[in-house]
XYZ file of C-alpha atoms in Angstrom:
615
model
C 125.109 125.110 170.253
C 126.846 123.009 167.635
C 128.753 119.993 168.455
C 132.045 119.352 166.624
C 131.833 116.153 164.051
C 135.206 114.657 164.913
C 135.319 111.709 162.460
C 133.248 110.348 159.550
C 133.592 106.692 158.991
C 132.591 104.296 156.258
C 130.078 101.670 157.093
C 129.543 98.335 155.640
C 127.472 99.072 152.442
C 125.813 95.605 152.698
C 124.831 95.560 156.194
C 124.186 99.521 156.544
C 122.019 100.320 153.567
C 118.407 101.229 153.006
C 116.265 101.692 149.836
C 116.087 104.927 148.313
C 112.364 105.336 149.041
C 113.016 104.085 152.720
C 115.474 106.961 153.098
C 112.772 109.453 152.247
C 109.910 107.740 154.198
C 110.397 105.659 157.310
C 114.066 105.840 157.507
C 114.287 109.568 156.609
C 116.504 112.481 158.298
C 115.952 112.398 162.041
C 114.656 108.773 162.195
C 116.351 105.943 163.898
C 117.275 102.893 162.007
C 118.009 99.642 163.556
C 120.932 98.090 161.792
C 122.194 94.417 162.615
C 124.665 95.572 165.305
C 123.551 99.047 166.200
C 121.124 101.723 165.957
C 121.874 104.913 163.958
C 119.923 108.224 163.226
C 119.977 109.346 159.765
C 121.852 112.475 159.524
C 121.056 115.780 157.914
C 121.366 116.011 154.170
C 124.281 118.351 154.620
C 126.528 115.390 155.836
C 125.697 113.188 152.861
C 128.374 112.354 150.413
C 126.806 111.068 147.559
C 123.539 112.069 145.845
C 121.879 112.075 142.438
C 119.903 115.200 141.405
C 116.279 115.138 140.516
C 114.598 118.204 138.909
C 110.991 119.224 138.668
C 110.840 122.953 138.428
C 107.031 123.491 139.395
C 107.688 121.417 142.640
C 111.012 122.966 143.547
C 109.611 126.462 143.136
C 106.617 125.697 145.235
C 108.948 124.251 147.982
C 111.404 127.180 147.695
C 114.370 125.113 146.526
C 116.396 124.753 143.211
C 116.328 120.895 142.918
C 115.780 117.663 144.811
C 118.347 114.851 145.336
C 118.321 111.005 145.514
C 120.818 109.841 148.334
C 123.367 107.519 147.220
C 125.496 107.774 150.213
C 123.864 108.794 153.393
C 125.450 109.623 156.525
C 124.450 108.457 160.152
C 124.823 109.597 163.536
C 125.242 107.432 166.628
C 122.259 107.564 168.727
C 121.045 106.201 171.191
C 124.446 106.350 173.067
C 123.696 104.153 176.068
C 124.614 100.330 175.450
C 124.883 97.685 178.047
C 126.713 94.483 178.238
C 124.299 91.450 178.604
C 127.002 89.426 180.732
C 128.517 91.802 183.069
C 125.375 94.151 183.056
C 127.601 97.245 182.872
C 125.446 100.251 181.355
C 127.104 103.273 180.019
C 127.592 105.700 177.052
C 129.343 104.901 174.033
C 132.079 107.307 174.534
C 133.175 105.309 177.809
C 133.053 102.069 175.955
C 134.984 103.405 173.164
C 137.702 104.769 175.628
C 137.722 101.377 177.515
C 138.104 99.496 174.084
C 141.106 101.963 173.091
C 142.924 100.981 176.108
C 142.666 96.968 175.740
C 142.314 96.541 171.906
C 145.508 95.542 169.819
C 147.255 98.060 167.795
C 146.299 96.399 164.392
C 142.664 96.452 165.533
C 142.760 100.090 166.585
C 144.480 101.136 163.207
C 141.628 99.536 161.407
C 138.742 100.252 163.742
C 139.556 103.204 166.124
C 135.841 103.928 166.993
C 134.675 100.418 167.632
C 132.261 100.487 164.658
C 132.647 97.057 163.073
C 132.068 95.135 166.212
C 130.495 96.712 169.218
C 131.473 94.516 171.974
C 132.397 94.591 175.690
C 136.076 94.838 175.998
C 136.357 92.531 179.193
C 133.471 89.948 178.298
C 133.586 90.167 174.452
C 130.008 90.212 174.381
C 128.021 92.083 171.677
C 126.699 95.478 173.370
C 122.759 96.066 173.441
C 121.357 99.335 172.703
C 119.049 100.986 175.307
C 115.359 100.226 174.611
C 113.837 103.480 175.520
C 114.556 107.352 174.477
C 112.728 110.468 175.269
C 111.032 112.803 172.795
C 109.502 116.224 172.905
C 106.737 118.027 171.238
C 109.288 120.370 169.490
C 110.985 117.351 167.770
C 113.910 116.850 170.140
C 115.106 113.334 170.655
C 117.321 112.573 173.725
C 118.755 109.695 175.566
C 116.778 108.516 178.665
C 118.239 110.428 181.502
C 119.615 107.378 183.162
C 121.887 108.852 185.831
C 119.425 111.486 186.907
C 116.758 109.065 187.122
C 118.555 106.470 189.383
C 119.684 109.112 191.835
C 116.285 111.012 191.762
C 114.099 108.022 192.326
C 116.823 106.772 195.239
C 116.707 110.301 196.646
C 120.442 110.586 196.609
C 122.644 113.507 195.243
C 124.478 112.414 191.879
C 127.930 110.900 192.801
C 131.295 111.969 191.221
C 131.689 108.993 189.084
C 128.452 107.147 188.364
C 128.915 103.586 186.943
C 125.657 102.125 185.967
C 124.589 98.304 185.780
C 121.320 97.512 184.221
C 119.285 94.376 185.343
C 116.246 92.291 184.487
C 113.980 90.428 186.720
C 113.925 86.559 186.646
C 110.358 86.597 185.763
C 109.163 88.090 182.415
C 106.011 89.202 183.799
C 107.504 91.819 186.170
C 107.076 94.586 183.536
C 108.862 97.678 184.230
C 109.228 96.830 187.940
C 111.672 93.966 186.891
C 113.995 96.298 185.015
C 116.251 98.168 187.406
C 119.462 100.454 187.200
C 121.737 100.713 189.839
C 124.610 102.905 190.509
C 128.105 102.041 192.152
C 127.274 104.726 194.831
C 124.469 102.471 196.045
C 121.473 104.308 194.334
C 119.033 101.846 192.805
C 115.605 102.505 190.999
C 113.348 100.401 188.804
C 111.721 101.811 185.638
C 108.409 101.729 187.221
C 106.443 105.145 186.282
C 109.006 105.920 183.459
C 106.293 105.784 180.890
C 103.793 107.769 183.093
C 102.368 110.926 181.560
C 104.282 114.051 183.202
C 106.722 111.719 185.061
C 109.626 114.091 184.572
C 107.560 117.285 185.633
C 106.334 115.348 188.672
C 109.941 114.462 189.579
C 111.250 117.922 189.332
C 108.124 119.338 191.436
C 108.808 116.440 194.094
C 112.546 117.347 194.234
C 112.223 121.023 193.768
C 114.733 120.907 190.947
C 114.638 121.859 187.356
C 117.021 118.973 185.797
C 114.414 116.875 183.866
C 113.563 119.142 181.147
C 114.300 118.294 177.534
C 118.007 118.847 176.437
C 116.844 120.026 173.138
C 119.070 117.467 171.212
C 118.815 117.124 167.407
C 121.171 113.987 166.897
C 120.575 114.165 163.276
C 122.378 117.550 162.983
C 124.481 117.512 165.857
C 122.922 120.281 167.624
C 121.313 121.395 170.714
C 118.435 124.135 171.343
C 117.155 125.477 174.408
C 113.955 123.756 175.265
C 111.429 124.159 178.188
C 109.332 121.313 177.462
C 109.251 118.222 179.407
C 110.051 115.126 177.386
C 107.958 111.936 177.017
C 109.531 108.280 177.429
C 108.874 105.938 174.453
C 110.006 102.843 173.288
C 112.897 103.118 170.574
C 110.794 101.574 167.866
C 107.512 103.458 168.822
C 105.538 104.703 165.942
C 105.355 108.276 167.656
C 109.178 108.687 167.435
C 108.986 109.733 163.920
C 106.280 111.108 161.466
C 107.757 112.043 158.186
C 106.221 115.233 156.288
C 106.318 113.906 152.550
C 104.982 115.962 149.706
C 104.463 114.290 146.181
C 104.097 115.959 142.816
C 103.406 114.913 139.098
C 105.844 116.175 136.457
C 103.502 117.563 133.877
C 103.887 119.394 130.593
C 105.783 121.636 129.912
C 108.260 120.447 132.514
C 108.058 116.833 131.347
C 108.749 117.312 127.781
C 111.700 115.562 126.074
C 113.893 118.427 125.659
C 113.283 119.629 129.182
C 114.611 116.190 130.287
C 117.725 115.995 127.933
C 118.734 119.524 129.286
C 118.365 118.439 132.841
C 120.413 115.063 132.220
C 123.287 116.907 130.725
C 126.671 117.429 132.625
C 126.568 121.326 131.402
C 123.367 121.922 133.289
C 124.552 120.194 136.579
C 127.692 122.603 136.334
C 125.349 125.568 135.844
C 123.134 124.436 138.840
C 126.347 124.062 141.073
C 127.434 127.727 140.284
C 123.677 129.013 140.790
C 123.475 127.177 144.179
C 126.748 128.588 145.319
C 125.909 132.187 144.384
C 124.426 134.498 147.056
C 120.734 134.988 146.813
C 120.987 138.559 145.915
C 123.303 137.965 142.949
C 121.546 134.803 141.574
C 119.583 136.603 139.011
C 122.374 138.891 137.882
C 124.719 135.722 137.707
C 122.170 133.907 135.563
C 121.737 136.992 133.047
C 125.237 137.683 132.750
C 126.204 134.168 131.947
C 122.894 132.779 130.124
C 124.214 133.011 126.466
C 127.393 131.178 127.471
C 125.413 128.341 129.226
C 122.787 128.023 126.380
C 125.635 127.495 123.859
C 127.413 125.025 126.098
C 124.126 123.054 126.925
C 122.719 123.096 123.333
C 126.149 121.778 121.983
C 126.291 118.824 124.512
C 122.549 117.769 123.782
C 122.337 118.693 120.122
C 119.356 120.910 120.242
C 118.433 124.369 118.746
C 119.924 127.159 121.027
C 116.668 129.091 121.102
C 114.823 126.247 122.365
C 117.242 125.692 124.964
C 117.054 129.278 125.905
C 113.232 129.447 126.260
C 113.527 126.383 128.808
C 116.311 128.113 130.796
C 114.616 131.246 131.163
C 111.392 129.713 132.292
C 113.408 127.730 134.875
C 115.638 130.201 136.201
C 114.311 133.807 135.487
C 110.522 133.529 135.529
C 109.189 134.996 138.688
C 108.048 132.468 141.224
C 104.166 132.793 141.911
C 103.430 134.278 145.286
C 102.107 132.052 147.903
C 102.418 128.593 145.924
C 101.694 125.688 148.214
C 101.895 122.076 147.078
C 98.940 121.142 149.472
C 96.595 123.907 147.781
C 93.758 123.288 145.373
C 95.542 125.563 142.916
C 98.332 123.080 142.654
C 96.271 120.278 141.982
C 94.429 122.407 139.419
C 97.456 122.183 137.237
C 97.827 118.549 137.424
C 93.955 118.223 136.720
C 94.489 120.268 133.541
C 97.288 118.103 132.222
C 95.504 114.854 133.019
C 92.328 115.754 131.492
C 94.200 116.922 128.274
C 93.350 120.652 128.887
C 96.923 121.722 128.442
C 98.281 121.024 124.948
C 101.336 118.781 124.452
C 104.206 120.445 122.721
C 105.989 118.937 119.491
C 108.852 117.926 121.888
C 106.715 116.125 124.316
C 106.550 112.142 125.222
C 109.386 112.645 127.733
C 108.099 111.844 131.099
C 104.295 112.320 130.285
C 102.245 110.503 127.724
C 98.538 110.618 127.532
C 96.058 108.680 125.499
C 92.534 109.950 125.552
C 89.834 107.173 125.174
C 86.277 107.316 123.421
C 84.082 107.317 126.505
C 80.948 106.078 124.336
C 82.781 102.570 123.956
C 82.509 102.252 127.956
C 78.785 102.250 128.228
C 79.203 103.440 132.032
C 77.093 105.937 133.767
C 78.434 109.127 135.543
C 82.013 108.980 133.906
C 82.881 111.932 131.841
C 86.091 110.797 130.441
C 88.917 108.356 130.888
C 92.545 109.008 129.974
C 95.439 106.524 129.848
C 98.546 107.939 131.139
C 101.129 105.564 129.602
C 104.180 107.407 131.147
C 104.321 109.654 134.245
C 106.979 110.561 136.928
C 106.237 111.270 140.455
C 108.543 113.098 142.848
C 108.453 112.593 146.464
C 110.201 114.806 148.715
C 111.005 114.772 152.381
C 110.763 118.198 153.794
C 110.800 117.625 157.633
C 109.409 115.507 160.451
C 107.594 115.852 163.801
C 107.458 113.720 167.243
C 104.515 112.673 169.364
C 101.788 114.058 167.089
C 101.857 114.016 163.223
C 102.392 117.296 161.470
C 100.750 118.159 158.075
C 102.581 121.207 156.961
C 105.616 123.206 157.744
C 103.681 125.590 159.601
C 102.516 122.997 162.183
C 103.536 122.971 166.084
C 106.650 120.491 166.290
C 107.703 120.543 162.561
C 111.387 120.242 162.154
C 112.962 120.931 158.839
C 115.428 118.351 157.571
C 117.698 121.044 156.089
C 119.384 124.249 156.884
C 117.834 127.448 155.610
C 120.924 127.718 153.230
C 120.773 124.393 151.647
C 118.803 124.590 148.374
C 117.617 120.980 147.878
C 115.463 118.367 149.761
C 115.883 114.724 149.741
C 113.801 112.932 147.163
C 112.957 110.000 145.219
C 111.125 109.564 141.904
C 109.243 106.693 140.462
C 108.256 106.326 136.605
C 104.973 104.463 136.184
C 101.590 104.593 134.522
C 98.081 105.464 135.584
C 94.426 105.791 134.711
C 92.653 109.032 135.012
C 89.055 108.900 135.428
C 87.020 112.301 135.241
C 83.439 112.174 136.655
C 80.204 113.846 135.440
C 79.850 116.959 137.623
C 75.966 117.172 137.105
C 75.187 113.671 138.043
C 77.149 114.305 141.383
C 75.300 117.407 142.266
C 71.815 115.873 141.447
C 72.783 112.874 143.675
C 73.864 115.171 146.566
C 70.838 117.401 146.217
C 68.215 114.269 146.043
C 69.364 112.546 148.993
C 69.774 114.588 152.598
C 70.997 111.323 154.172
C 74.349 111.636 152.232
C 74.828 115.094 153.954
C 74.002 113.459 157.355
C 76.933 110.907 156.857
C 79.241 113.549 155.625
C 78.336 115.660 158.491
C 79.052 112.712 160.963
C 82.420 112.323 159.757
C 83.054 116.025 159.927
C 82.076 116.147 163.617
C 84.344 113.290 164.338
C 87.104 115.127 162.326
C 86.733 118.288 164.259
C 87.170 116.400 167.590
C 90.645 114.840 166.401
C 93.947 116.459 166.938
C 94.613 117.011 163.200
C 91.027 118.315 162.684
C 91.632 120.885 165.588
C 94.685 122.172 163.871
C 93.767 121.544 160.200
C 90.040 122.443 159.813
C 88.538 121.421 156.757
C 85.011 120.168 155.324
C 84.674 116.471 154.042
C 81.908 116.818 151.535
C 79.708 113.908 150.191
C 81.472 114.229 146.716
C 84.956 113.612 148.148
C 83.737 110.798 150.384
C 82.359 109.145 147.199
C 85.481 109.753 145.227
C 87.668 108.325 147.787
C 86.047 105.358 148.675
C 85.508 104.552 144.987
C 89.218 104.954 144.284
C 90.262 102.427 147.233
C 87.552 99.983 145.710
C 89.239 100.363 142.403
C 92.724 99.917 143.589
C 91.749 96.753 145.438
C 90.063 95.568 142.186
C 92.844 96.718 139.865
C 95.533 94.856 141.831
C 93.758 91.521 141.288
C 93.350 92.058 137.469
C 96.785 93.882 136.594
C 99.277 91.828 138.694
C 100.508 94.558 140.729
C 100.431 94.222 144.672
C 98.109 96.945 146.226
C 101.021 98.619 148.018
C 102.530 99.323 144.603
C 99.415 101.428 143.413
C 98.724 104.872 144.704
C 95.855 107.287 144.291
C 95.519 111.143 143.802
C 92.125 112.683 144.450
C 91.016 115.821 142.457
C 87.774 117.334 144.378
C 86.894 120.987 144.567
C 84.377 123.282 143.927
C 83.934 126.350 141.639
C 84.352 128.652 144.923
C 87.749 127.051 145.575
C 89.259 128.059 142.047
C 88.060 125.122 139.748
C 85.403 122.461 139.997
C 87.056 119.088 139.877
C 85.937 115.443 140.191
C 88.678 113.044 139.236
C 90.727 110.062 140.308
C 94.239 109.320 139.139
C 95.159 105.612 140.118
C 99.037 105.335 139.265
C 101.854 102.600 139.824
C 103.873 104.236 142.733
C 106.751 101.774 142.783
C 108.036 101.695 139.187
C 111.940 101.540 138.662
C 114.025 104.151 136.718
C 112.846 102.845 133.364
C 109.118 102.964 134.081
C 106.603 100.114 134.121
C 105.329 97.423 131.531
C 101.784 98.890 130.847
C 99.631 96.230 133.010
C 97.981 98.900 134.678
C 97.025 100.941 131.514
C 95.751 97.905 129.694
C 93.016 97.722 132.489
C 91.760 101.075 131.575
C 90.639 100.087 127.943
C 87.212 99.521 127.148
C 87.219 95.829 127.053
C 88.410 95.606 130.701
C 87.486 98.598 132.749
C 83.748 98.367 132.790
C 84.142 94.814 134.090
C 86.606 95.912 136.748
C 84.483 98.918 137.851
C 81.352 96.761 138.218
C 83.282 94.051 140.069
C 84.436 96.612 142.533
C 80.895 98.071 143.140
C 79.525 94.498 143.585
C 82.305 93.649 146.228
C 81.421 96.900 148.001
C 77.698 95.691 148.667
C 79.023 93.057 151.126
C 81.793 93.025 153.742
C 82.734 89.999 155.969
C 82.257 92.413 159.011
C 78.652 93.233 158.159
C 76.287 94.262 159.536
C 78.755 95.708 162.120
C 80.704 97.410 159.310
C 77.808 98.975 157.153
C 75.896 100.173 160.224
C 78.992 101.822 161.761
C 78.785 105.277 163.101
C 82.517 105.842 163.183
C 85.353 103.368 162.950
C 89.088 103.493 162.234
C 91.514 106.255 163.259
C 89.844 108.728 165.262
C 86.481 107.260 163.809
C 87.095 108.866 160.684
C 85.513 106.070 158.599
C 81.907 104.955 158.438
C 81.197 101.745 156.409
C 84.757 101.128 155.746
C 87.157 98.646 157.717
C 90.250 96.260 156.772
C 87.841 93.681 155.355
C 86.443 96.131 152.558
C 87.531 99.678 152.054
C 91.018 100.205 153.774
C 94.410 99.834 151.946
C 98.085 99.799 152.904
C 98.889 103.383 154.078
C 101.552 103.863 151.127
C 98.440 103.741 148.850
C 96.276 106.441 150.599
C 96.470 110.279 150.357
C 94.376 110.572 153.507
C 95.952 108.085 155.820
C 93.167 105.609 155.548
C 90.416 108.123 156.791
C 87.314 109.592 155.191
C 85.868 106.315 153.554
C 82.331 105.123 153.527
C 80.775 102.342 151.544
C 77.444 103.596 152.283
C 77.768 106.454 149.698
C 78.807 104.029 147.035
C 75.988 101.108 147.597
C 73.804 102.419 149.981
C 72.884 100.906 153.449
C 70.555 98.417 154.801
C 68.077 101.128 155.788
C 68.432 103.412 152.641
C 70.090 101.561 149.756
C 68.714 104.215 147.416
C 71.268 106.639 148.585
C 74.276 104.778 146.939
C 75.679 106.989 144.115
C 76.601 103.536 142.026
C 73.282 101.783 142.518
C 72.215 102.381 139.094
C 75.167 100.308 137.670
C 74.464 96.765 136.442
């Protein structure tokens, strides 16, 4: 059931703004944002009035859209709806506060701010209103206000009165907890919040009363809709981490999608006009529309950017008319294989390259390092990060997970996204050395098996079974150690560096063993080369040796090195905040699957460390 959106009000751009990355990550569609005067929910992209298009054909086809968009004017929805006055303690929904405000406010004030957006205050006491601290969420992704009226009357064992008027009171002592928070109604019903956070508290209330009134209301405030939902919700604090888990996918823009001519076409106004026409066309008529108008569009774009028509035509055919490969998945090994080939130089650069991707292969003989097959300096790289959905209570990994909520409607042909232009270092490892190491030390298998057992017992492991190999464990831990050391050497903060891991076997499609460490917070013009400089022969060997040396000890040893499982769901062995963990924006695996033991060995078996032979 869709609710009518009555008005759209301009907010103060100084006090009600977030960064582009925040609008895709922690404050993305469906998340609550605490602004200075009120709490709002980021609305669905269909309500946004300003955006800047981002193109990455490979990524867009994999996600089933035409393009991505950077938000420039985001829309918000008012939620939670319950506010109370800290002076008179009255507690009611916003529509009642606004109705009262309209009766008492002056005509000039109403003309300027009819919906009490600029200054939310009690019309009687002139005190700033305070938003409700708690909300309810359900496993299907719904977000609702706490059922205040039902709760008070059910707890007091009284029927809901005809005109409930609530008051919210806090106890004199700060040690009372939930029992010190009480809500009373004008009819005499009164109840505390004791038990509101208990598991299945709403189900037990329904069973005790013999009713069916406490089930989830099925509200999606970000898109103004309500679904029928049979779940019982869970009470959470408004700012709890379990309220919002964004599902964000990222992709490198690689040749041929990153060449200079491709970028010129995408930045032209004529191409934008073409994309608008294609997006508005019916899905069945898209191909015929493109085929019929292609020649005209080619001439128009070629004239605007000053490029040969034949070259423009080839790119447009690749973009619009080439069939989309079946079962393309951005989380699949095959998707990573294409990036690996570009980073390793297996994909030849065209004459019009040096757009958003520039690679320099180094002479590995100058490095004098064991186990490393090749090092490539990626002087320019563009990374697109797209928000495709979110979940509540439990994190979702893909769009097929239970509780996943898509941020857009099926007919919308784009996802919210942001892009960064940066630089990076790609390190390719010798596969034969890794295989020999794994065969020589059975203890390495035992450590990986311990993590696999812990993973299978976790919530995510039960829904997404996978096998953590010793090779992956070594590559991931080394990546974290290198990021920590590189941040000291190159001047970037740790949070501005990120990793992409390339690890697979022949049976999965291609044998890969590589790490790509790149800047994840560059601006629109890119970065200044500080990270790439550390990848040259006069600097990188020293950095790698320092990273390995630092891994030999941890301030939490011997507890850390002897751990049989620590961190989230015990998914790390010898890795803690003092040695192997990074800010979560850096890590692809949410700071899991780390173990210094496979890098430098343990007290009992120092020989099992893969990098023990480095000076």
